[in-house]
Amino acid sequence: ETGVTQSPTHLIKTRGQQVTLRCSSQSGHNTVSWYQQALGQGPQFIFQYYREEENGRGNFPPRFSGLQFPNYSSELNVNALELDDSALYLCASSLRRDLDIQYFGAGTRLSVL
Amino acid sequence: ELKVEQNPLFLSMQEKKNYTIYCNYSTTSDRLYWYRQDPGKSLESLFVLLSNGAVKQEGRLMASLDTKARLSTLHITAAVHDLSATYFCAVTIQGAQKLVFGQGTRLTINP
């Protein structure tokens, strides 16, 4: 049990729709990172938030956006869903911005039809 | 661009045997992580290796780091079925905010 919770656990959407995924960080952790894990692949870094500001971004288009709230919970928003967005989305929290150990949530499985 | 490669990608072994998973990375890194993932589950942190020559052991798993060769190994001793999972290595570089993962090694241990 990592103390990082994600919701929902599973989600089915159709192409073109929008989705919001949520993450509650481990207590006291001010940094959250989001990753996309396609089936059979390693996780790919989407972006990181530190104290409510974006603090690094991977090779993902602008339709992937995020928010971090004062209580350090966060959201991942994806607009104009595409079939290739089907994946497991993982959030990870860490105590410091300089990448102390990242603790992962159980993930949200998104299926785009 | 930092790249991380693991081999083998698939490993089927018998209980009580020893084996090693290799993780190569392309540029200088200041820390290397090993994670375990069970099917449909999230990532569990196993080891963090911070310096050249670092060795860490937990039960039947031992991880080591050679920063000059840009190589880490995860050694499994006398495998048991409970170790069946996918193992990922991941690397960061100083000042970067992201983990770069390898493709994963799917380990199956047969009785």
Short mmCIF file of C-alpha atoms in Angstrom, two decimals:
data_model
loop_
_atom_site.label_atom_id
_atom_site.label_comp_id
_atom_site.label_asym_id
_atom_site.label_seq_id
_atom_site.Cartn_x
_atom_site.Cartn_y
_atom_site.Cartn_z
CA GLU A 1 0.00 0.00 0.00
CA THR A 2 1.66 3.21 -1.23
CA GLY A 3 -0.85 5.75 0.08
CA VAL A 4 -1.46 7.04 -3.46
CA THR A 5 -5.03 6.60 -4.64
CA GLN A 6 -6.42 7.00 -8.14
CA SER A 7 -9.95 7.17 -9.45
CA PRO A 8 -11.70 5.76 -11.28
CA THR A 9 -10.06 2.36 -11.62
CA HIS A 10 -11.54 1.69 -15.04
CA LEU A 11 -13.07 3.96 -17.65
CA ILE A 12 -14.51 3.48 -21.12
CA LYS A 13 -14.80 6.43 -23.48
CA THR A 14 -15.37 6.94 -27.19
CA ARG A 15 -13.09 8.69 -29.62
CA GLY A 16 -13.36 12.48 -29.44
CA GLN A 17 -14.60 12.60 -25.85
CA GLN A 18 -12.81 14.20 -22.92
CA VAL A 19 -11.72 12.48 -19.70
CA THR A 20 -10.51 13.54 -16.24
CA LEU A 21 -8.49 11.20 -14.06
CA ARG A 22 -7.81 11.92 -10.41
CA CYS A 23 -4.98 11.23 -8.01
CA SER A 24 -4.61 11.71 -4.29
CA SER A 25 -0.97 11.88 -3.27
CA GLN A 26 0.67 10.37 -0.26
CA SER A 27 0.42 12.66 2.75
CA GLY A 28 3.09 15.36 2.75
CA HIS A 29 4.18 14.76 -0.85
CA ASN A 30 4.24 17.99 -2.84
CA THR A 31 5.24 16.51 -6.19
CA VAL A 32 3.10 14.40 -8.50
CA SER A 33 4.02 12.83 -11.83
CA TRP A 34 1.76 11.22 -14.39
CA TYR A 35 2.71 8.34 -16.66
CA GLN A 36 1.02 6.51 -19.51
CA GLN A 37 1.61 2.78 -19.78
CA ALA A 38 0.46 1.11 -22.98
CA LEU A 39 -0.12 -2.62 -22.89
CA GLY A 40 3.17 -4.52 -22.75
CA GLN A 41 5.27 -1.35 -22.49
CA GLY A 42 7.07 0.58 -19.81
CA PRO A 43 5.47 3.74 -18.42
CA GLN A 44 6.04 6.97 -20.38
CA PHE A 45 6.36 10.28 -18.55
CA ILE A 46 3.55 12.74 -19.30
CA PHE A 47 4.29 15.61 -16.91
CA GLN A 48 5.07 16.52 -13.35
CA TYR A 49 3.55 19.09 -10.99
CA TYR A 50 5.32 20.68 -8.06
CA ARG A 51 3.43 22.98 -5.73
CA GLU A 52 0.67 23.51 -8.28
CA GLU A 53 3.01 24.42 -11.15
CA GLU A 54 3.95 22.22 -14.13
CA ASN A 55 7.57 21.18 -13.61
CA GLY A 56 8.52 19.20 -16.69
CA ARG A 57 6.69 17.58 -19.56
CA GLY A 58 7.27 14.58 -21.80
CA ASN A 59 6.48 14.14 -25.49
CA PHE A 60 2.72 14.40 -25.20
CA PRO A 61 0.50 16.83 -27.12
CA PRO A 62 -1.24 19.80 -25.45
CA ARG A 63 -4.53 17.94 -25.28
CA PHE A 64 -2.96 16.24 -22.26
CA SER A 65 -3.17 18.74 -19.42
CA GLY A 66 -3.08 18.65 -15.67
CA LEU A 67 -3.80 20.42 -12.43
CA GLN A 68 -2.46 20.16 -8.94
CA PHE A 69 -4.47 21.52 -6.04
CA PRO A 70 -3.36 23.12 -2.75
CA ASN A 71 -3.93 19.82 -0.95
CA TYR A 72 -1.56 18.25 -3.54
CA SER A 73 -4.22 16.11 -5.14
CA SER A 74 -4.12 16.30 -8.92
CA GLU A 75 -5.97 15.70 -12.16
CA LEU A 76 -5.00 14.54 -15.62
CA ASN A 77 -7.27 15.79 -18.40
CA VAL A 78 -7.24 14.43 -21.91
CA ASN A 79 -9.24 16.13 -24.65
CA ALA A 80 -10.25 14.79 -28.05
CA LEU A 81 -9.53 11.19 -27.12
CA GLU A 82 -7.89 8.97 -29.69
CA LEU A 83 -7.81 5.18 -29.86
CA ASP A 84 -4.10 5.21 -29.01
CA ASP A 85 -4.87 6.90 -25.71
CA SER A 86 -6.08 3.53 -24.43
CA ALA A 87 -3.63 2.69 -21.64
CA LEU A 88 -3.05 2.44 -17.91
CA TYR A 89 -2.50 5.90 -16.45
CA LEU A 90 -0.35 6.01 -13.36
CA CYS A 91 0.28 8.83 -10.98
CA ALA A 92 3.23 8.87 -8.64
CA SER A 93 3.92 11.14 -5.71
CA SER A 94 7.23 12.01 -4.17
CA LEU A 95 8.37 14.05 -1.23
CA ARG A 96 10.64 16.32 -3.20
CA ARG A 97 10.86 17.78 -6.65
CA ASP A 98 14.31 16.32 -7.16
CA LEU A 99 12.91 12.87 -7.51
CA ASP A 100 13.03 11.15 -4.20
CA ILE A 101 11.48 7.70 -4.54
CA GLN A 102 8.24 7.92 -6.47
CA TYR A 103 5.29 6.01 -5.03
CA PHE A 104 2.80 4.86 -7.62
CA GLY A 105 -0.94 4.56 -7.41
CA ALA A 106 -2.82 1.53 -8.73
CA GLY A 107 -3.66 3.34 -11.95
CA THR A 108 -6.69 4.06 -14.08
CA ARG A 109 -7.30 1.76 -17.03
CA LEU A 110 -8.71 3.87 -19.88
CA SER A 111 -10.24 2.23 -22.92
CA VAL A 112 -11.10 4.41 -25.92
CA LEU A 113 -13.53 2.84 -28.41
CA GLU B 1 17.79 11.41 -25.51
CA LEU B 2 18.08 9.00 -22.62
CA LYS B 3 17.20 5.43 -23.58
CA VAL B 4 16.89 2.41 -21.35
CA GLU B 5 17.03 -1.15 -22.61
CA GLN B 6 16.35 -4.32 -20.68
CA ASN B 7 17.09 -7.87 -21.59
CA PRO B 8 15.74 -10.35 -21.76
CA LEU B 9 12.20 -9.12 -22.33
CA PHE B 10 10.73 -12.50 -21.47
CA LEU B 11 12.18 -15.02 -19.07
CA SER B 12 10.72 -18.37 -18.14
CA MET B 13 12.63 -20.22 -15.50
CA GLN B 14 12.28 -23.05 -13.06
CA GLU B 15 12.13 -22.72 -9.34
CA LYS B 16 15.42 -22.87 -7.45
CA LYS B 17 17.41 -21.63 -10.47
CA ASN B 18 19.42 -18.40 -10.60
CA TYR B 19 19.15 -15.80 -13.30
CA THR B 20 20.02 -12.17 -14.09
CA ILE B 21 18.11 -9.34 -15.77
CA TYR B 22 20.20 -6.64 -17.43
CA CYS B 23 19.45 -2.93 -17.77
CA ASN B 24 21.54 -0.70 -20.04
CA TYR B 25 21.09 3.05 -20.34
CA SER B 26 22.47 5.47 -22.87
CA THR B 27 23.64 8.55 -20.93
CA THR B 28 25.10 9.37 -17.55
CA SER B 29 22.55 9.00 -14.79
CA ASP B 30 22.58 9.85 -11.12
CA ARG B 31 20.17 7.18 -9.94
CA LEU B 32 18.61 3.94 -11.07
CA TYR B 33 15.44 2.29 -9.84
CA TRP B 34 14.06 -1.21 -10.02
CA TYR B 35 10.29 -1.70 -9.86
CA ARG B 36 8.07 -4.77 -9.81
CA GLN B 37 4.62 -4.89 -11.43
CA ASP B 38 2.11 -7.69 -11.00
CA PRO B 39 -0.56 -8.15 -13.71
CA GLY B 40 -3.16 -5.38 -13.54
CA LYS B 41 -1.38 -3.77 -10.61
CA SER B 42 0.77 -0.72 -10.05
CA LEU B 43 4.52 -0.42 -9.67
CA GLU B 44 6.21 -1.46 -6.45
CA SER B 45 9.57 0.11 -5.69
CA LEU B 46 12.28 -2.52 -5.08
CA PHE B 47 15.63 -0.73 -5.10
CA VAL B 48 17.20 2.69 -5.61
CA LEU B 49 20.86 2.67 -6.62
CA LEU B 50 22.69 5.95 -6.28
CA SER B 51 26.37 5.41 -6.95
CA ASN B 52 28.85 3.33 -8.87
CA GLY B 53 29.34 -0.08 -7.32
CA ALA B 54 26.15 0.15 -5.28
CA VAL B 55 24.69 -3.22 -4.36
CA LYS B 56 21.39 -3.79 -2.59
CA GLN B 57 19.74 -7.03 -1.57
CA GLU B 58 16.27 -7.91 -0.43
CA GLY B 59 15.44 -11.56 0.01
CA ARG B 60 16.18 -13.44 -3.21
CA LEU B 61 16.75 -10.27 -5.24
CA MET B 62 20.01 -8.39 -5.52
CA ALA B 63 20.59 -5.28 -7.63
CA SER B 64 23.88 -3.70 -8.61
CA LEU B 65 25.00 -0.64 -10.54
CA ASP B 66 28.04 0.00 -12.73
CA THR B 67 27.83 3.64 -13.81
CA LYS B 68 30.93 3.43 -15.99
CA ALA B 69 29.38 0.65 -18.06
CA ARG B 70 25.91 2.25 -17.72
CA LEU B 71 24.63 -1.13 -16.61
CA SER B 72 22.52 -2.40 -13.77
CA THR B 73 21.70 -6.02 -13.02
CA LEU B 74 18.92 -7.63 -11.04
CA HIS B 75 19.96 -11.07 -9.88
CA ILE B 76 17.45 -13.65 -8.75
CA THR B 77 18.69 -16.41 -6.48
CA ALA B 78 16.88 -19.73 -6.09
CA ALA B 79 13.72 -18.42 -7.72
CA VAL B 80 10.32 -19.11 -6.23
CA HIS B 81 6.92 -18.81 -7.90
CA ASP B 82 6.03 -15.67 -5.92
CA LEU B 83 8.67 -13.75 -7.85
CA SER B 84 6.72 -14.10 -11.10
CA ALA B 85 6.02 -10.53 -12.27
CA THR B 86 7.24 -7.90 -14.71
CA TYR B 87 10.37 -6.06 -13.60
CA PHE B 88 11.23 -2.58 -14.79
CA CYS B 89 14.38 -0.56 -14.43
CA ALA B 90 14.13 3.23 -14.65
CA VAL B 91 16.71 5.96 -14.79
CA THR B 92 16.84 9.68 -14.09
CA ILE B 93 19.43 12.26 -14.98
CA GLN B 94 20.42 15.12 -12.77
CA GLY B 95 18.07 18.04 -13.05
CA ALA B 96 15.46 16.08 -14.98
CA GLN B 97 12.09 15.50 -13.51
CA LYS B 98 11.13 12.25 -15.13
CA LEU B 99 11.79 8.56 -14.83
CA VAL B 100 12.72 6.86 -18.10
CA PHE B 101 11.69 3.23 -18.02
CA GLY B 102 12.94 0.17 -19.82
CA GLN B 103 10.51 -2.07 -21.68
CA GLY B 104 10.21 -4.44 -18.76
CA THR B 105 11.17 -8.08 -18.28
CA ARG B 106 8.28 -10.48 -17.88
CA LEU B 107 9.47 -13.19 -15.51
CA THR B 108 7.60 -16.46 -15.17
CA ILE B 109 8.77 -19.00 -12.63
CA ASN B 110 7.51 -22.52 -13.12
CA PRO B 111 7.35 -25.21 -10.43
#
